[in-house]
Amino acid sequence: MSDDDRPQNRRDDAPDRRWPGAYPPPGGSASLPPEPSPPPRGPMYPGGDTWSEVRPGIVPLRPLGVGDILGGSFATMRYNPRTMLGVSFAFFLVVGVLAAIPGVISGEMFRQANPWTTSAADVPINVFQIVTGLLSGLLTGFLMIPVAAAVQGRRPGPGATWTRLRPRIPALIGLLLLELLGAALLTLPFIGIGLALGAGALSSDPGGESVFALVLLVVGLFVGFFVALAVLWTFLAFSAPAIVLEGIGPVAGIKRSFRLVRGAFWRTLGVLLLASIVTGIVSVALVVPVSLLTAVVGFGLGEATAAAAAVLLVVGLLTVAVQAVAQPFGAGVTALLYLDRRLRTEGAFPGEPTLTQESPQDRPRR
């Protein structure tokens, strides 16, 4: 048999490995079937129906529920306690000591139930509270940086966090001053309306019906004031995280916050109120019993003794500890709620350059 008569093992007569268990279609060539698309490695953009469950840090990279936000805030304190809790404790300890020094010198400290929660009489209380409020606002902005980093599995130390916050301090101070101005402008109309209507009601009919109407008026004005304040507080909630994490100015941060809150006002208000209630319950449960014990001990001892000083020291440290936990918790809730709104509206969670910059101090721990 000649070579030409032998059967040839042609490629068309054998199964094609690209087509497992089957022969290729007639003609010997065909396009390969499309390969299955890989599973998503990151969050889908708005309009998609699937979100990634990747969890590089404290929360998964998907829209967050209320439990994710509250639990993630507590998880951040456990994840990076040195920056979240250590800095907060040092801040409130310094504030408490500065507030208590004049009371210790004058002896008034030993006649107060809990002097660590108020500024001393020798210090102008309004100036002290304003300065403390501004510094507390800066602390809130400081704490939002490790929260955003913890979402990606990073633990920036206090030094690295301060380095990132420092360029944003002027914008944060500007935001805090604008918020004070907004609160004052919101308060003045209610005061003016209340005084005018109250004076008119009493001058026209000073009897019992006028007094009852005045009481209803005052209650209505208080309710209206707090409703307006809650609305303003909610719409401004994301201003600080936008300024710190996006690197924008105070006015741009306010506009950004309004855009993010729009369409999710009730959810934002509900989560913020829930976080405030949780913080308040924990604070009251820890501080009030010890404060009452201090008042009883102070009444029994009468004078500044070593025992009274020891009790006051315990109360002071407990108050500082509660504040040192409450501040990071509130900052964490606000930052995670902000990042959740970014994800739901823009699909950017947390892909901003200011959130992904990495320094040697905040590399993930293995």
XYZ file of C-alpha atoms in Angstrom:
366
model
C 0.000 0.000 0.000
C 1.390 3.290 -1.010
C 1.650 6.185 1.283
C -1.081 7.955 -0.623
C -3.534 5.066 0.053
C -2.982 5.038 3.812
C -5.725 6.686 5.900
C -4.651 10.065 7.129
C -5.302 11.133 10.726
C -6.725 14.433 9.780
C -7.460 17.088 12.467
C -11.084 17.235 11.259
C -11.552 13.499 12.053
C -10.524 13.807 15.762
C -12.316 15.474 18.615
C -11.244 19.041 19.092
C -9.959 19.662 22.581
C -11.527 23.077 22.439
C -14.882 21.296 22.123
C -14.791 18.684 24.897
C -16.604 15.483 23.999
C -17.678 16.693 20.580
C -16.443 17.124 17.030
C -16.151 20.564 15.527
C -18.936 21.594 13.200
C -18.606 20.877 9.440
C -15.963 22.959 7.816
C -13.380 22.348 10.466
C -13.389 25.823 11.978
C -15.695 27.692 14.193
C -15.409 30.390 16.759
C -14.908 29.235 20.298
C -17.776 29.643 22.752
C -17.436 32.722 24.920
C -15.656 32.195 28.208
C -17.724 32.786 31.323
C -17.175 36.192 32.810
C -15.257 36.199 36.105
C -17.126 37.034 39.280
C -17.095 40.691 40.244
C -14.043 41.714 42.235
C -15.349 45.059 43.426
C -18.578 46.950 43.995
C -20.924 47.368 41.075
C -21.839 50.847 39.991
C -25.406 52.136 40.420
C -27.696 50.217 38.105
C -26.045 46.842 38.705
C -27.814 44.091 40.597
C -24.830 42.390 42.226
C -22.450 43.692 44.852
C -19.134 42.289 45.970
C -18.806 40.613 49.353
C -15.106 41.389 49.517
C -14.216 42.433 53.061
C -10.683 43.823 53.228
C -11.359 45.644 56.480
C -14.095 46.288 59.018
C -17.097 46.174 56.642
C -17.872 44.477 53.316
C -17.668 46.602 50.179
C -21.404 46.724 49.522
C -24.330 48.889 50.639
C -24.316 48.868 54.411
C -27.230 48.185 56.699
C -27.787 49.853 60.043
C -26.164 46.923 61.827
C -23.119 47.130 59.539
C -22.703 50.823 60.315
C -23.103 50.568 64.087
C -21.057 47.380 64.300
C -18.408 48.790 61.978
C -17.988 51.830 64.220
C -17.301 49.604 67.230
C -15.069 47.380 65.073
C -12.937 50.374 64.114
C -12.146 51.054 67.765
C -11.037 47.439 68.192
C -9.190 47.447 64.868
C -7.128 50.584 65.565
C -7.407 51.360 69.294
C -4.228 53.417 69.481
C -5.491 56.055 67.076
C -9.225 55.886 67.793
C -9.274 55.485 71.581
C -5.821 56.629 72.650
C -6.008 60.053 71.009
C -9.588 60.599 72.189
C -8.739 59.673 75.779
C -5.722 61.999 75.778
C -7.816 64.861 74.348
C -10.640 64.606 76.885
C -8.185 64.059 79.738
C -6.423 67.323 78.895
C -9.760 69.144 78.561
C -10.965 67.758 81.883
C -7.767 68.727 83.695
C -7.858 72.264 82.282
C -11.496 72.613 83.328
C -10.837 71.304 86.842
C -7.655 73.188 87.714
C -9.365 76.446 88.840
C -11.896 74.444 90.857
C -9.115 72.552 92.635
C -7.333 75.799 93.485
C -10.464 77.488 94.817
C -11.813 74.392 96.584
C -15.112 74.472 94.634
C -14.295 71.187 92.940
C -14.954 69.220 96.128
C -18.454 70.695 96.494
C -19.677 69.672 93.005
C -21.283 66.371 92.070
C -19.181 65.967 88.922
C -16.886 68.946 88.268
C -15.213 67.251 85.306
C -18.266 67.855 83.136
C -18.304 71.666 83.578
C -15.741 74.389 83.247
C -14.618 76.198 86.370
C -16.227 79.437 87.486
C -13.022 81.430 87.115
C -12.849 80.627 83.393
C -15.222 82.427 80.991
C -17.597 79.546 80.340
C -18.690 80.640 76.865
C -15.119 81.048 75.617
C -14.097 77.726 77.135
C -17.037 75.895 75.604
C -16.515 77.460 72.174
C -12.825 76.546 72.130
C -13.579 73.033 73.377
C -16.297 72.657 70.735
C -13.910 73.683 67.954
C -11.236 71.277 69.180
C -13.853 68.522 69.477
C -14.868 69.157 65.864
C -11.244 68.831 64.785
C -11.026 65.578 66.742
C -14.074 64.270 64.879
C -12.399 65.038 61.555
C -9.221 63.386 62.805
C -11.090 60.181 63.712
C -12.756 59.884 60.298
C -9.404 59.220 58.633
C -8.663 55.921 60.448
C -12.288 54.858 59.925
C -11.965 55.237 56.142
C -8.585 53.496 56.265
C -10.002 50.621 58.317
C -12.528 49.952 55.552
C -9.526 49.010 53.381
C -7.729 47.079 56.119
C -5.229 49.773 57.061
C -4.260 51.045 60.509
C -2.787 54.546 60.301
C -1.080 55.657 63.470
C -1.677 59.006 65.177
C 1.266 60.609 63.378
C 0.166 59.533 59.904
C -3.427 60.548 60.656
C -2.330 63.982 61.845
C -0.220 64.442 58.717
C -3.315 63.836 56.557
C -5.560 66.021 58.693
C -3.242 69.026 58.992
C -3.931 70.508 55.526
C -7.680 70.226 56.178
C -7.695 72.074 59.529
C -8.480 75.551 58.079
C -11.416 74.129 56.096
C -12.714 72.252 59.155
C -12.520 75.385 61.309
C -14.350 77.301 58.604
C -17.071 74.633 58.572
C -17.455 74.757 62.356
C -17.762 78.551 62.307
C -20.351 78.358 59.535
C -22.306 75.795 61.566
C -22.248 78.109 64.597
C -23.451 80.960 62.418
C -26.209 78.797 60.961
C -27.363 77.718 64.413
C -27.447 81.355 65.575
C -29.404 82.464 62.520
C -31.822 79.608 63.095
C -32.304 80.520 66.757
C -32.890 84.261 66.431
C -36.173 84.089 64.451
C -37.725 81.698 66.977
C -36.711 83.947 69.867
C -38.092 87.022 68.128
C -41.381 85.359 67.203
C -41.823 83.979 70.713
C -41.195 87.320 72.410
C -43.462 89.227 70.043
C -46.379 86.799 70.248
C -45.995 86.334 73.994
C -46.012 90.066 74.686
C -49.036 90.529 72.445
C -50.973 87.708 74.103
C -50.327 88.967 77.639
C -51.065 92.603 76.836
C -54.384 91.863 75.167
C -55.758 89.473 77.828
C -53.660 88.874 80.956
C -56.063 86.208 82.231
C -55.695 82.457 82.511
C -56.574 81.755 78.884
C -53.712 83.977 77.721
C -51.278 82.178 79.988
C -52.439 78.810 78.637
C -52.101 80.095 75.069
C -48.613 81.399 75.900
C -47.578 77.990 77.236
C -48.831 76.289 74.071
C -46.981 78.888 72.015
C -43.718 78.268 73.864
C -44.073 74.500 73.485
C -44.853 74.864 69.777
C -41.857 77.127 69.241
C -39.559 74.695 71.050
C -40.826 71.787 68.968
C -40.467 73.788 65.757
C -36.968 74.899 66.740
C -35.750 71.371 67.451
C -37.316 70.057 64.242
C -35.539 72.760 62.230
C -32.308 72.053 64.103
C -32.610 68.317 63.353
C -33.143 69.034 59.660
C -30.093 71.310 59.540
C -28.012 68.812 61.523
C -28.932 66.000 59.132
C -28.209 67.917 55.943
C -24.817 69.027 57.304
C -23.864 65.572 58.613
C -21.543 64.683 55.718
C -19.787 68.063 55.474
C -16.857 67.119 57.734
C -16.130 63.719 56.121
C -16.374 65.290 52.659
C -13.884 68.004 53.647
C -11.442 65.565 55.238
C -11.683 62.641 52.819
C -12.235 64.516 49.540
C -10.029 67.527 50.196
C -12.619 70.225 49.455
C -13.445 73.535 51.130
C -16.122 74.289 53.729
C -18.731 75.684 51.327
C -18.139 72.872 48.851
C -18.363 70.386 51.731
C -21.766 71.759 52.761
C -23.056 71.515 49.196
C -21.651 68.005 48.927
C -23.405 66.980 52.131
C -26.745 68.340 50.898
C -26.403 66.342 47.660
C -25.567 63.107 49.464
C -28.336 63.437 52.047
C -30.966 64.320 49.455
C -33.013 61.209 48.783
C -31.965 59.520 52.047
C -32.921 62.133 54.632
C -34.997 59.899 56.899
C -32.491 57.045 56.858
C -29.619 59.412 57.645
C -31.568 61.093 60.440
C -32.654 57.734 61.873
C -29.149 56.267 61.964
C -27.676 59.411 63.529
C -30.424 59.555 66.148
C -29.983 55.859 66.923
C -26.251 56.354 67.403
C -26.920 59.328 69.696
C -29.406 57.300 71.742
C -26.955 54.414 72.123
C -24.223 56.813 73.233
C -26.541 58.583 75.656
C -27.758 55.367 77.253
C -24.232 54.072 77.779
C -23.056 57.420 79.179
C -25.967 57.711 81.599
C -25.644 54.107 82.731
C -21.966 54.584 83.572
C -21.687 58.167 84.800
C -24.904 58.867 86.717
C -24.535 56.163 89.416
C -20.953 57.204 90.136
C -21.940 60.883 90.164
C -24.661 60.177 92.718
C -22.144 58.253 94.810
C -19.809 61.229 94.635
C -22.541 63.589 95.788
C -23.325 61.325 98.763
C -19.665 60.985 99.683
C -19.115 64.715 99.343
C -22.109 65.461 101.550
C -20.922 63.028 104.201
C -17.321 64.180 104.246
C -18.078 67.853 103.952
C -14.514 69.028 103.396
C -11.795 68.288 100.878
C -10.292 65.089 102.190
C -8.169 62.388 100.633
C -11.202 60.109 100.312
C -13.232 62.801 98.540
C -10.339 63.530 96.197
C -10.019 59.830 95.374
C -13.740 59.531 94.591
C -13.620 62.637 92.401
C -10.611 61.241 90.569
C -12.496 58.015 89.818
C -15.502 59.972 88.556
C -13.289 62.152 86.408
C -11.496 59.237 84.804
C -14.780 57.437 84.169
C -16.256 60.551 82.538
C -13.175 60.927 80.360
C -13.347 57.240 79.377
C -17.008 57.530 78.385
C -16.303 60.618 76.273
C -13.273 58.913 74.740
C -15.505 56.069 73.526
C -18.532 58.169 72.547
C -16.581 60.525 70.277
C -14.967 57.788 68.113
C -18.263 55.918 67.962
C -20.131 58.959 66.640
C -17.349 59.794 64.192
C -17.288 56.206 62.957
C -21.051 56.122 62.385
C -20.941 59.393 60.429
C -17.951 58.316 58.320
C -19.432 54.903 57.474
C -22.804 56.435 56.678
C -21.044 58.903 54.373
C -19.133 56.117 52.614
C -22.363 54.134 52.277
C -24.059 57.092 50.590
C -21.080 57.454 48.248
C -21.423 53.813 47.296
C -25.172 53.948 46.754
C -25.118 57.137 44.673
C -21.742 56.959 42.882
C -20.421 53.418 43.238
C -17.240 54.886 44.711
C -16.548 52.928 47.854
C -13.914 53.788 48.795
C -12.028 54.554 45.584
C -11.054 58.178 46.151
C -7.332 58.929 46.005
C -7.407 60.456 49.491
C -8.683 57.145 50.850
C -6.275 54.873 48.986
C -3.006 56.701 49.596
C -0.759 54.463 51.631
C 2.171 55.444 53.776
C 4.651 53.180 55.596
C 2.811 53.873 58.860
C -0.554 52.505 57.717
C 0.257 49.379 55.752
C -1.966 46.392 56.544
C -0.745 44.143 59.322
C -0.155 40.536 58.322
